[in-house]
Amino acid sequence: MSVFSLYDQKESPFGGIYVIFLVNRLQMIYFFLIMPTYLVYPYMVWGILALGIVSHLNLLILSKWFSSDFAKKGYLGFVQLFGQGMVRIFACVGVFLILIKISVIMLGYVEVYHQFIFSSVNPNWLILFVFIVIFYITYQGMENTIRFVVIVFFFTFWAIGLFVPFLFPPIAALHDLYPLIPVEWSRDSWKGLLLIWSALSGPEYLILLATWLKPNNKMKRNLAIGNAVTVFEYLFLFIASLFYYSSNFLSLSKFPVPNMLQYLESPVFERVDILLLTLHWLLVIFVIAIFMLVIFRAKGIIMGKWGKNPTLFGLVLSFIVVMVFIVIMNEWFWKSEQNLLLELQIWLGALTYTVVPFLLYVAVRLKERVNK
Amino acid sequence: MIRYIHLKILHMLCCCVLLAGCSPFIENNTIEEIAPVIFWSISQGQNDKIKINTVVPPMIQEKKQLLSMEVDLLKEGEKEFNLIYYRELKSGQLRMVLINEELARQGINSLINTFLTDPDIHQRLYLAIVKGDFEKYIENQIDKQENLDYFLYQMFKHYEEQGNMSIVNLHQFKNKLYSPVADPFLPVFKTTETDFIYEGTAFFSKDKLIASIKHMDEQIFQLIGHKYYLKNLTIPGLSVSLGQVRAHVKTELSQDLSTLSVIVNLNGRIEEYRGDKNILEPDNLEALNHEIELYLAEQTKGLLDNMQKWQVDPLEIGTLSLHPLKKPLSEQEWKESWDKMKITVGYDIYLEPLMNTKD
């Protein structure tokens, strides 16, 4: 039986451009499809800008951890910092967080796809088909999966350019951006800010891929570039959707961004939205493949089998478990209490993005002081 | 060995799923079996029902026929059509919805919402109001003109970009419908047995048709409210027609929303004159210019007054009340101030005189 390994590091670690792509694509997933519905008011553009800056500071804290020695050691670095018992607990919590995150991403996209394209197909079939593809990607190992981000980035990033026509008349009229200052502040506005913060989360999961990324002092810069690109994309999409719907209608549209795509005209291919939503599956597949690899490894850590070669059977089994979990989530929560699951993810995403960099920073500082 | 067994189990699982025959695809979209619908025409039927018509099949070498049905619900009609026609009707290619005037007077909110919620239906769907018996027109013309339905769509498409007609799609209509400070409008077409004629613009308050304008009012509406361009502005009252007319409209709303001033700069050229002045002389030309200015100003004032009387705001004057630093007006507040507003209209015209002619 040939050696089956997913986590080998054959070549030199991935350089800066990969970090930019990873940060950007991990942030630009699912939430941007529904975000304008939650933000509604034009003054939320300031919210996006402000939280973009806060997110940048947050990434600065995170980059402190990347520049420490612990980051290079991966799992062993975490053990040194927290001790084996704690790492096991973290792994458990992490698996839970990731499971919620990937179920929201998966079910969200399945729902969009179901609504716009395959209305008559049972969503569970879509989940099955996508998981087969994710399995294939995962099977290629961590290194190839990270490499896949380049394809994902170049196949999905350009789509932002399609929204440029929405910024010009006759669709756009400046008064759709009024009032520019918050004249009223309600609970929904706070929720909007929380959603933006949660949408910016994602880069904190890079700590799990640290051993694959090239450790250098450019990390700070690359994280910032990735973040800035995301903030730009969010701003752009939000302003375009304000122009398209005007804020009176915006809160009524469930999937504002795909709906706008439907309005685009192309002489060759009429339903641009079908093409773009399909391309976006690449991103979903990539993100979930990365998280599946992480979950699979976390399973090893929890069961105390670190360092042993994973088996194909184990991988298949964990795929089936996760898939069943997502199908159950779909049947029990997404269909009936969708908002509950979505809100849970909004809170959890915001929480991890705030806590993880801070926790690591404090831990590294304490450890360094003890060592002195 | 163990791995081999695992693969076998996986294989068996896959076979179970496939043999159970639960195919994920229920709808059949085989191109030979469906008939895409290009338009619905909707009118008031008997006993509170709605009557819907369409022409099938589109774009295929086969004799066309008119289908019509009286139903309670729009989607019910779509379903019933399938029972009388051998192909399945699909509304993915739906491009036009022609609504009868009487039905529009009662409100078309439910129709608009039905189109908005259907993911198959494009937001670029053209909406129009039809006066007269559209069914008769179709029945009469269906044999005389090939691809009748498609040509109608072509006409909409052609005039969408230009002035001259108020072509409106679902998205534009919806945005104005939901805006508290603007009201939607739609084009009106009149049908006779042989013709389908553009007549003017219908103004809506909310989703109800209130009034429609034609002739001079229609031209002014195109100039100051819709495309700001007319290829041909004819003024029979002054025996003159102007060509390539382009308008720059300055609208100013006072802070307290009590007065509105509209100043229109018109550029164009005189293309025809059948009056008794000799307009090759500068003085006479000046006088004509002045006459046109006064005439247009008076007509425009009349149109705006009518809009106030009908309590509609298709020119989106309400959006002028929006301010980057202020809370927007509610619908009620806007309607009230629109009612009482004083309006002044001024025209400023520059015309190129007749060319290549001699007295």
XYZ file of C-alpha atoms in Angstrom:
731
model
C 0.000 0.000 0.000
C 1.506 3.274 -1.063
C 2.077 5.953 1.510
C -0.887 8.240 1.624
C 0.019 11.718 2.698
C -1.860 14.952 2.504
C 0.334 17.255 4.499
C 3.769 16.769 2.967
C 5.890 19.773 2.211
C 7.930 18.914 -0.823
C 8.747 22.315 -2.171
C 9.661 25.649 -0.688
C 6.830 27.423 1.110
C 4.389 29.641 -0.704
C 5.396 33.257 -1.165
C 3.681 36.568 -0.689
C 1.275 36.505 -3.598
C -0.359 33.396 -2.147
C -0.963 35.211 1.123
C -2.660 38.054 -0.712
C -4.888 35.657 -2.644
C -5.688 33.597 0.428
C -6.599 36.585 2.585
C -8.727 38.121 -0.129
C -10.605 35.000 -1.141
C -11.170 33.824 2.423
C -12.806 37.181 3.128
C -14.799 37.442 -0.090
C -17.035 34.474 0.373
C -20.800 34.200 0.625
C -21.435 37.223 2.845
C -20.909 39.629 -0.025
C -23.933 38.083 -1.759
C -26.302 39.120 0.999
C -24.466 41.994 2.626
C -26.257 44.966 0.954
C -29.591 43.654 2.272
C -28.318 44.034 5.815
C -26.519 47.327 5.355
C -29.332 49.107 3.454
C -28.425 52.684 4.396
C -25.942 54.635 2.290
C -23.981 55.811 5.327
C -22.858 52.229 5.842
C -20.099 52.942 3.301
C -18.336 54.643 6.219
C -18.926 51.510 8.249
C -17.193 49.387 5.632
C -14.292 51.824 5.448
C -13.903 52.134 9.213
C -14.051 48.414 9.861
C -11.654 47.885 6.975
C -9.129 49.994 8.842
C -9.790 48.206 12.132
C -9.388 44.931 10.291
C -6.040 46.152 9.044
C -4.904 46.803 12.625
C -6.172 43.387 13.590
C -4.065 41.838 10.854
C -1.060 43.759 12.162
C -1.481 42.002 15.484
C -1.826 38.704 13.656
C 1.363 39.352 11.718
C 3.228 39.632 15.041
C 2.447 35.995 15.577
C 3.550 35.098 12.054
C 6.919 36.694 12.670
C 7.487 34.727 15.895
C 9.312 31.393 15.989
C 6.197 29.514 16.989
C 4.514 30.075 13.662
C 7.199 28.210 11.736
C 6.806 25.105 13.852
C 3.117 24.711 13.177
C 1.499 22.209 15.514
C 4.578 21.968 17.724
C 4.591 25.724 18.047
C 1.066 25.657 19.388
C 2.003 22.867 21.809
C 4.929 24.930 23.063
C 2.686 27.904 23.579
C -0.341 26.308 25.162
C 0.561 22.756 26.102
C -0.856 19.624 24.535
C -4.065 19.512 26.542
C -5.025 23.034 25.633
C -4.253 22.447 21.971
C -6.634 19.508 22.007
C -9.352 21.692 23.443
C -8.600 24.382 20.879
C -8.799 21.757 18.153
C -12.236 20.686 19.383
C -13.485 24.258 19.472
C -11.891 24.936 16.096
C -13.590 21.960 14.483
C -16.927 23.180 15.776
C -16.311 26.708 14.469
C -15.193 25.439 11.087
C -18.139 23.084 10.797
C -20.545 25.962 11.349
C -18.616 28.142 8.945
C -18.514 25.635 6.115
C -22.132 24.694 6.564
C -23.188 28.320 6.241
C -21.006 28.824 3.177
C -22.145 25.605 1.560
C -25.833 25.974 2.353
C -25.769 29.627 1.399
C -24.386 28.946 -2.039
C -26.610 25.923 -2.501
C -29.585 28.115 -1.702
C -28.548 30.799 -4.186
C -27.905 28.189 -6.823
C -31.167 26.493 -6.073
C -33.079 29.722 -6.297
C -31.515 31.072 -9.463
C -30.630 28.021 -11.502
C -31.727 24.559 -10.421
C -35.011 25.349 -8.768
C -36.406 21.863 -9.225
C -33.386 19.938 -7.933
C -33.249 18.844 -4.339
C -30.452 20.891 -2.674
C -29.044 17.764 -1.045
C -28.014 16.487 -4.450
C -26.037 19.638 -5.024
C -24.325 19.146 -1.692
C -23.394 15.595 -2.698
C -22.005 16.609 -6.093
C -19.976 19.438 -4.663
C -18.572 17.214 -1.951
C -17.345 14.738 -4.529
C -15.375 17.529 -6.184
C -14.104 18.780 -2.830
C -12.965 15.276 -2.040
C -10.971 15.181 -5.241
C -9.282 18.495 -4.430
C -8.572 17.462 -0.858
C -7.106 14.193 -2.063
C -4.410 16.150 -3.911
C -2.943 17.197 -0.576
C -2.511 20.491 1.204
C 0.193 21.822 -1.069
C -1.793 21.439 -4.256
C -4.927 22.746 -2.606
C -3.174 25.951 -1.595
C -1.848 26.221 -5.122
C -5.441 25.991 -6.332
C -6.093 29.451 -4.884
C -4.404 31.017 -7.901
C -6.932 29.463 -10.255
C -9.765 30.410 -7.931
C -8.595 33.992 -7.683
C -8.225 34.552 -11.385
C -11.504 32.857 -12.213
C -13.554 34.898 -9.781
C -11.831 38.210 -9.148
C -12.573 39.762 -12.545
C -16.301 39.462 -11.929
C -16.120 42.672 -9.898
C -15.483 44.497 -13.179
C -18.927 43.484 -14.430
C -20.459 45.782 -11.850
C -18.832 48.887 -13.311
C -21.834 49.715 -15.564
C -23.950 50.038 -12.436
C -21.989 53.122 -11.432
C -23.041 55.113 -14.488
C -26.337 56.730 -15.429
C -29.105 55.993 -16.194
C -28.926 53.323 -13.473
C -26.924 55.490 -11.110
C -28.249 58.718 -9.675
C -26.325 60.495 -6.973
C -29.337 61.012 -4.755
C -29.494 57.270 -4.153
C -26.489 57.745 -1.884
C -28.277 60.289 0.309
C -28.242 60.770 3.242
C -24.540 60.239 3.657
C -24.523 60.688 7.401
C -26.456 58.524 9.817
C -29.652 60.416 10.656
C -31.017 57.515 12.613
C -29.179 54.748 14.362
C -31.042 51.580 15.112
C -30.266 48.052 16.198
C -30.176 47.008 12.560
C -27.304 49.393 12.000
C -25.295 47.683 14.742
C -26.123 44.365 13.156
C -24.875 45.699 9.848
C -21.550 46.624 11.405
C -21.293 43.203 12.984
C -21.936 41.622 9.606
C -19.183 43.674 7.987
C -16.743 42.646 10.687
C -17.772 39.037 10.344
C -17.446 39.255 6.572
C -13.879 40.475 6.978
C -13.014 37.452 9.086
C -11.255 34.501 7.512
C -7.565 35.429 7.567
C -7.317 34.189 11.147
C -7.500 30.665 9.770
C -4.194 31.281 8.031
C -2.473 30.451 11.323
C -3.317 26.833 10.587
C -1.498 27.023 7.256
C 1.468 28.908 8.702
C 4.016 26.187 7.971
C 3.165 26.346 4.273
C 3.576 30.078 4.021
C 6.939 31.712 3.597
C 7.920 33.340 6.877
C 9.313 36.769 6.150
C 8.858 40.346 7.128
C 6.682 41.037 4.102
C 3.832 39.166 5.754
C 2.520 42.387 7.248
C 2.349 44.062 3.858
C 0.736 41.090 2.114
C -1.974 40.699 4.715
C -2.721 44.408 4.373
C -2.928 44.259 0.571
C -5.316 41.296 0.679
C -7.468 43.102 3.207
C -7.469 46.348 1.223
C -8.582 44.551 -1.943
C -11.462 42.994 -0.027
C -12.550 46.300 1.466
C -12.486 47.836 -1.987
C -14.619 45.018 -3.377
C -17.166 45.304 -0.574
C -17.411 49.053 -0.994
C -17.762 48.770 -4.719
C -20.493 46.142 -4.540
C -22.387 48.029 -1.877
C -22.330 51.323 -3.777
C -23.314 49.566 -6.996
C -26.254 47.904 -5.283
C -27.342 51.203 -3.749
C -27.422 52.712 -7.209
C -29.229 49.758 -8.644
C -31.910 49.284 -5.999
C -31.817 52.555 -4.073
C -32.053 52.095 -0.350
C -35.865 51.980 -0.372
C -35.912 48.616 -2.044
C -32.579 47.201 -0.929
C -33.824 45.584 2.247
C -36.477 43.675 0.303
C -34.054 41.884 -1.950
C -32.830 38.627 -0.525
C -29.865 38.126 -2.830
C -29.037 41.588 -4.142
C -25.801 40.749 -5.916
C -27.052 37.784 -8.000
C -30.151 39.806 -8.841
C -27.983 42.574 -10.195
C -26.067 40.049 -12.252
C -29.338 39.045 -13.857
C -29.776 42.565 -15.124
C -26.513 42.507 -17.050
C -26.772 42.020 -20.748
C -24.338 40.192 -22.909
C -24.765 39.711 -26.633
C -23.250 36.250 -26.508
C -24.436 34.709 -23.314
C -27.677 35.940 -21.945
C -27.726 34.688 -18.404
C -24.507 36.070 -17.057
C -25.594 35.137 -13.554
C -25.533 31.421 -14.350
C -21.956 31.658 -15.535
C -20.760 33.688 -12.577
C -22.561 31.764 -9.882
C -21.151 28.584 -11.347
C -17.648 30.003 -11.358
C -18.092 30.949 -7.753
C -18.391 27.298 -6.880
C -14.640 27.121 -7.465
C -14.184 29.430 -4.505
C -16.571 27.432 -2.332
C -14.831 24.220 -3.295
C -11.444 25.711 -2.530
C -12.390 27.126 0.850
C -14.172 23.988 1.963
C -11.314 21.793 0.717
C -8.858 23.781 2.842
C -11.147 23.524 5.841
C -11.694 19.794 5.277
C -7.941 19.256 5.377
C -7.805 21.282 8.568
C -10.652 19.332 10.127
C -9.100 16.043 9.132
C -5.857 17.011 10.795
C -7.610 18.381 13.849
C -9.287 15.008 14.186
C -5.814 13.454 14.396
C -4.794 15.950 17.072
C -7.919 15.380 19.122
C -7.465 11.621 18.994
C -3.778 11.982 19.821
C -2.578 10.522 16.555
C -0.388 13.425 15.519
C 2.413 12.448 13.195
C 0.867 9.181 12.029
C 0.052 8.765 8.386
C -3.582 9.445 7.670
C -5.513 6.743 5.850
C -7.789 7.076 2.868
C -10.504 5.374 4.833
C -10.243 7.998 7.534
C -10.507 10.754 4.978
C -13.541 9.231 3.287
C -15.140 8.683 6.635
C -14.618 12.249 7.765
C -16.038 13.471 4.461
C -19.137 11.379 4.925
C -19.515 12.631 8.497
C -19.162 16.279 7.478
C -21.492 15.837 4.548
C -24.127 14.198 6.685
C -23.688 17.013 9.197
C -24.293 19.602 6.501
C -27.307 17.757 5.124
C -28.749 17.604 8.633
C -28.041 21.295 9.092
C -29.855 21.903 5.832
C -32.889 19.871 6.795
C -33.196 21.054 10.384
C -31.889 24.573 10.484
C -31.385 26.164 7.089
C -34.866 25.407 5.854
C -36.752 26.354 8.981
C -34.565 28.638 11.035
C -32.132 29.946 8.522
C -31.590 33.209 10.312
C -30.550 31.398 13.449
C -27.686 29.597 11.754
C -26.693 32.662 9.780
C -26.713 34.819 12.871
C -24.687 32.242 14.757
C -22.067 32.353 12.017
C -22.081 36.160 11.996
C -21.363 36.201 15.714
C -18.832 33.369 15.595
C -16.963 34.869 12.646
C -16.751 38.230 14.368
C -15.658 36.544 17.579
C -12.858 34.443 16.065
C -11.571 37.362 14.048
C -11.319 39.477 17.193
C -10.109 36.876 19.659
C -7.643 34.717 17.720
C -5.007 37.352 16.808
C -5.263 38.912 20.240
C -4.956 35.590 22.059
C -1.938 34.544 20.023
C -0.278 37.907 20.524
C -0.713 37.727 24.288
C 0.448 34.116 24.425
C 3.586 34.832 22.414
C 4.393 37.851 24.576
C 3.951 35.921 27.824
C 6.033 33.002 26.578
C 8.844 35.275 25.462
C 8.881 36.987 28.843
C 8.999 33.634 30.657
C 11.873 32.449 28.447
C 13.886 35.518 29.284
C -6.489 -5.323 0.997
C -8.418 -3.267 3.502
C -8.404 -0.349 1.120
C -9.825 -2.546 -1.605
C -12.724 -3.529 0.610
C -13.429 0.071 1.440
C -13.566 1.000 -2.203
C -15.967 -1.843 -2.782
C -18.246 -0.592 -0.050
C -18.152 2.903 -1.554
C -18.925 1.444 -4.945
C -21.899 -0.453 -3.564
C -23.209 2.678 -1.880
C -23.052 4.589 -5.138
C -24.880 1.779 -6.930
C -27.603 1.778 -4.305
C -28.226 5.460 -4.818
C -28.278 5.179 -8.579
C -30.383 2.014 -8.731
C -32.970 3.519 -6.456
C -33.791 5.749 -9.383
C -33.938 8.998 -7.495
C -32.937 11.249 -10.338
C -32.223 14.774 -9.165
C -33.608 16.370 -12.315
C -37.349 16.755 -12.487
C -37.854 19.484 -15.024
C -37.252 18.768 -18.646
C -35.890 21.568 -20.766
C -35.387 19.713 -24.017
C -35.502 22.395 -26.646
C -37.906 20.481 -28.892
C -40.436 20.166 -26.129
C -40.734 23.698 -24.866
C -42.125 26.942 -26.220
C -40.548 30.056 -24.784
C -43.018 32.854 -24.255
C -42.066 36.279 -25.588
C -44.982 38.249 -24.264
C -48.007 38.099 -22.058
C -50.880 40.394 -22.726
C -53.073 40.828 -19.708
C -56.494 42.371 -19.568
C -59.591 42.441 -17.437
C -61.813 39.408 -17.915
C -65.288 38.709 -16.669
C -66.183 38.101 -13.014
C -62.997 39.619 -11.611
C -60.863 37.304 -13.640
C -57.893 38.290 -15.682
C -57.540 37.363 -19.291
C -54.121 36.516 -20.591
C -52.979 36.084 -24.171
C -49.836 34.979 -25.854
C -48.690 33.901 -29.273
C -47.015 30.531 -29.842
C -44.670 29.281 -31.079
C -42.031 31.979 -31.287
C -39.326 31.867 -33.927
C -40.054 28.533 -35.471
C -41.310 27.471 -38.871
C -44.781 26.611 -37.814
C -48.078 28.364 -38.043
C -48.551 30.805 -35.196
C -51.607 30.838 -33.090
C -53.049 33.028 -30.393
C -53.698 31.410 -27.065
C -55.983 33.063 -24.596
C -57.326 32.107 -21.234
C -59.408 33.577 -18.456
C -58.046 32.857 -15.043
C -57.878 34.129 -11.492
C -54.122 34.039 -11.180
C -51.356 34.811 -13.597
C -49.443 31.618 -12.887
C -52.622 29.663 -13.225
C -52.808 30.926 -16.774
C -49.291 29.796 -17.463
C -50.239 26.366 -16.233
C -53.522 26.168 -18.115
C -51.862 27.071 -21.405
C -49.813 23.907 -21.116
C -52.995 21.894 -21.065
C -54.175 23.209 -24.422
C -50.879 23.391 -26.254
C -48.608 20.485 -27.061
C -45.391 22.135 -25.936
C -44.626 23.331 -22.459
C -44.670 27.110 -22.162
C -41.645 28.562 -20.374
C -41.384 32.175 -19.391
C -37.580 32.360 -19.376
C -37.614 34.418 -22.572
C -40.467 36.656 -21.532
C -39.668 40.130 -22.876
C -42.867 42.132 -22.830
C -45.916 42.400 -20.688
C -48.749 44.375 -22.203
C -51.314 45.436 -19.670
C -54.751 46.606 -20.590
C -55.620 50.139 -19.558
C -58.678 49.231 -17.526
C -56.784 46.660 -15.530
C -53.995 49.166 -14.894
C -56.488 51.633 -13.472
C -57.320 49.125 -10.759
C -53.682 48.625 -9.801
C -51.041 46.231 -11.022
C -49.085 45.625 -7.857
C -49.796 41.912 -7.766
C -48.699 41.485 -11.379
C -45.465 43.371 -10.798
C -44.699 41.351 -7.701
C -45.324 38.094 -9.518
C -42.803 39.044 -12.179
C -40.320 40.285 -9.626
C -40.341 37.090 -7.600
C -39.965 34.710 -10.531
C -36.240 33.991 -10.886
C -36.738 32.903 -14.504
C -37.997 36.317 -15.496
C -35.549 38.987 -16.491
C -35.623 42.420 -14.909
C -35.286 43.871 -18.381
C -38.854 42.909 -19.101
C -40.654 45.720 -20.962
C -43.948 46.878 -19.555
C -46.557 48.770 -21.546
C -50.154 49.835 -21.329
C -52.457 48.878 -24.182
C -55.672 50.627 -25.098
C -58.255 48.858 -27.163
C -58.647 45.265 -28.181
C -55.188 43.816 -28.480
C -56.517 40.332 -29.101
C -58.298 41.455 -32.214
C -55.166 43.125 -33.487
C -53.153 39.944 -33.046
C -55.802 37.784 -34.657
C -55.935 40.113 -37.587
C -52.211 40.493 -38.075
C -50.949 37.052 -37.227
C -51.316 35.787 -40.760
C -50.258 38.983 -42.455
C -47.041 39.508 -40.575
C -44.529 36.859 -39.767
C -42.925 36.910 -36.310
C -45.291 39.575 -35.125
C -44.413 39.156 -31.471
C -40.706 39.325 -32.104
C -41.049 42.511 -34.156
C -42.914 44.186 -31.357
C -40.019 43.354 -29.077
C -37.577 44.725 -31.638
C -39.467 48.002 -31.629
C -39.256 48.289 -27.865
C -35.601 47.466 -27.962
C -34.891 50.024 -30.656
C -36.636 52.916 -28.975
C -35.383 52.115 -25.498
C -32.144 53.976 -26.035
C -33.665 56.914 -27.890
C -36.072 59.620 -26.941
C -39.482 59.741 -28.619
C -40.977 56.918 -26.556
C -41.181 56.220 -22.855
C -39.940 52.661 -22.899
C -39.738 51.329 -19.355
C -38.569 48.004 -18.032
C -39.583 46.128 -14.923
C -36.549 47.222 -12.949
C -37.120 50.921 -13.630
C -40.804 50.622 -12.880
C -40.155 48.803 -9.616
C -37.594 51.318 -8.401
C -40.007 54.197 -8.864
C -42.875 52.196 -7.473
C -41.009 51.621 -4.220
C -39.538 55.094 -3.970
C -41.395 57.467 -1.631
C -40.415 60.506 -3.687
C -41.174 59.415 -7.258
C -43.960 57.790 -9.248
C -43.685 55.358 -12.134
C -44.838 55.812 -15.713
C -45.359 53.490 -18.656
C -45.842 53.909 -22.406
C -49.359 53.704 -23.802
C -50.109 51.968 -27.082
C -53.386 52.128 -28.902
C -54.499 49.144 -30.931
C -56.909 49.112 -33.766
C -57.674 46.131 -35.958
C -54.605 46.723 -38.047
C -52.268 48.946 -36.079
C -50.330 49.118 -32.882
C -49.644 52.805 -32.309
C -47.562 54.549 -29.682
C -49.770 57.164 -28.115
C -48.115 58.653 -25.083
C -47.219 58.091 -21.487
C -49.345 56.865 -18.616
C -48.701 58.198 -15.132
C -49.108 56.052 -12.071
C -49.727 56.909 -8.501
C -48.383 53.919 -6.598
C -49.456 51.030 -8.806
C -52.623 52.608 -10.212
C -52.857 54.285 -13.563
C -54.114 57.820 -12.997
C -53.909 59.610 -16.296
C -52.176 59.496 -19.608
C -50.827 62.238 -21.807
C -50.361 62.537 -25.548
C -49.460 64.920 -28.364
C -47.804 68.110 -27.081
C -47.718 67.017 -23.449
C -46.039 63.808 -24.455
C -43.335 65.668 -26.368
C -42.699 67.944 -23.419
C -42.521 64.998 -21.073
C -39.866 63.385 -23.262
C -37.962 66.654 -23.300
C -37.962 67.563 -19.647
C -38.516 64.296 -17.891
C -37.309 61.274 -19.731
C -34.631 61.357 -22.386
C -34.067 65.105 -22.811
C -33.987 64.597 -26.538
C -36.466 64.645 -29.365
C -35.609 63.930 -32.936
C -38.583 65.929 -33.981
C -40.568 68.427 -31.968
C -43.646 69.499 -33.859
C -45.652 72.531 -32.797
C -48.727 72.671 -35.065
C -50.070 75.696 -33.189
C -47.174 77.810 -34.467
C -46.776 75.977 -37.799
C -43.218 75.015 -37.003
C -41.277 71.849 -36.445
C -37.918 71.657 -34.775
C -35.326 68.941 -35.284
C -32.606 67.415 -33.091
C -33.936 69.085 -30.017
C -31.849 68.659 -26.932
C -32.891 69.974 -23.551
C -30.899 70.840 -20.458
C -33.246 71.122 -17.572
C -32.407 73.013 -14.420
C -34.853 72.307 -11.649
C -34.551 74.102 -8.370
C -36.571 73.396 -5.322
C -36.629 75.949 -2.553
C -35.464 74.887 0.910
C -38.947 74.891 2.396
C -40.344 72.974 -0.612
C -42.797 75.767 -1.436
C -41.610 76.772 -4.902
C -40.196 74.902 -7.830
C -38.526 76.634 -10.708
C -37.906 74.831 -13.963
C -35.621 76.399 -16.516
C -35.173 74.585 -19.784
C -32.404 75.302 -22.235
C -33.363 74.018 -25.654
C -31.029 73.560 -28.579
C -32.266 72.548 -31.972
C -32.826 73.644 -35.491
C -35.845 74.799 -37.396
C -36.628 72.156 -39.947
C -39.971 73.245 -41.261
C -42.029 76.386 -41.214
C -45.449 76.908 -42.723
C -46.462 80.147 -41.032
C -46.691 83.619 -42.539
C -43.541 85.189 -41.121
C -40.426 85.547 -43.190
C -38.083 83.879 -40.767
C -35.039 84.466 -42.925
C -35.085 87.951 -41.462
C -33.466 88.174 -38.025
C -36.275 90.207 -36.464
C -38.950 87.770 -37.482
C -36.836 84.858 -36.382
C -36.409 86.515 -33.008
C -40.166 86.939 -32.738
C -40.789 83.311 -33.620
C -38.215 82.249 -31.081
C -40.007 84.225 -28.465
C -43.364 82.801 -29.446
C -42.015 79.253 -29.155
C -40.510 80.016 -25.766
C -43.793 81.370 -24.452
C -45.801 78.567 -25.960
C -43.583 75.821 -24.552
C -43.431 77.469 -21.148
C -47.190 77.677 -21.009
C -47.619 74.059 -22.091
C -45.033 72.857 -19.606
C -46.661 74.793 -16.809
C -49.955 73.203 -17.783
C -48.430 69.727 -17.726
C -46.821 70.286 -14.326
C -50.062 71.677 -12.949
C -51.846 68.586 -14.183
C -49.284 66.372 -12.492
C -49.975 68.236 -9.279
C -53.695 67.859 -9.778
C -53.322 64.118 -10.383
C -50.900 63.927 -7.436
C -48.255 62.121 -9.427
C -44.571 62.849 -9.698
C -43.160 60.970 -12.684
C -40.424 63.579 -13.121
C -38.910 62.507 -9.797
C -38.995 66.072 -8.533
C -39.173 64.630 -5.038
C -35.585 63.440 -5.312
C -34.538 67.088 -5.317
C -35.664 67.264 -1.723
C -33.033 64.712 -0.733
C -29.950 66.128 0.873
C -26.682 64.436 1.829
C -26.981 65.558 5.418
C -30.730 65.412 6.041
C -33.295 62.818 6.779
C -35.302 61.978 3.643
C -38.972 62.918 3.461
C -41.617 60.332 4.009
C -44.090 59.636 1.247
C -46.845 61.488 3.047
C -44.729 64.583 3.634
C -43.643 64.698 0.018
C -47.186 64.309 -1.329
C -48.382 67.147 0.836
C -45.716 69.592 -0.205
C -46.023 68.573 -3.867
C -49.705 69.451 -3.667
C -49.103 72.991 -2.520
C -46.000 73.790 -4.491
C -45.836 76.908 -6.662
C -44.288 76.262 -10.035
C -42.576 78.638 -12.406
C -41.369 77.609 -15.831
C -38.956 79.405 -18.109
C -37.613 78.451 -21.510
C -34.431 79.547 -23.119
C -34.210 78.533 -26.741
C -31.427 78.589 -29.224
C -32.453 77.577 -32.730
C -30.428 77.258 -35.865
C -32.394 78.972 -38.624
C -33.596 77.380 -41.851
C -30.719 76.600 -44.142
C -30.193 76.372 -47.901
C -33.395 78.234 -48.676
C -34.357 81.490 -50.244
C -37.383 83.580 -49.545
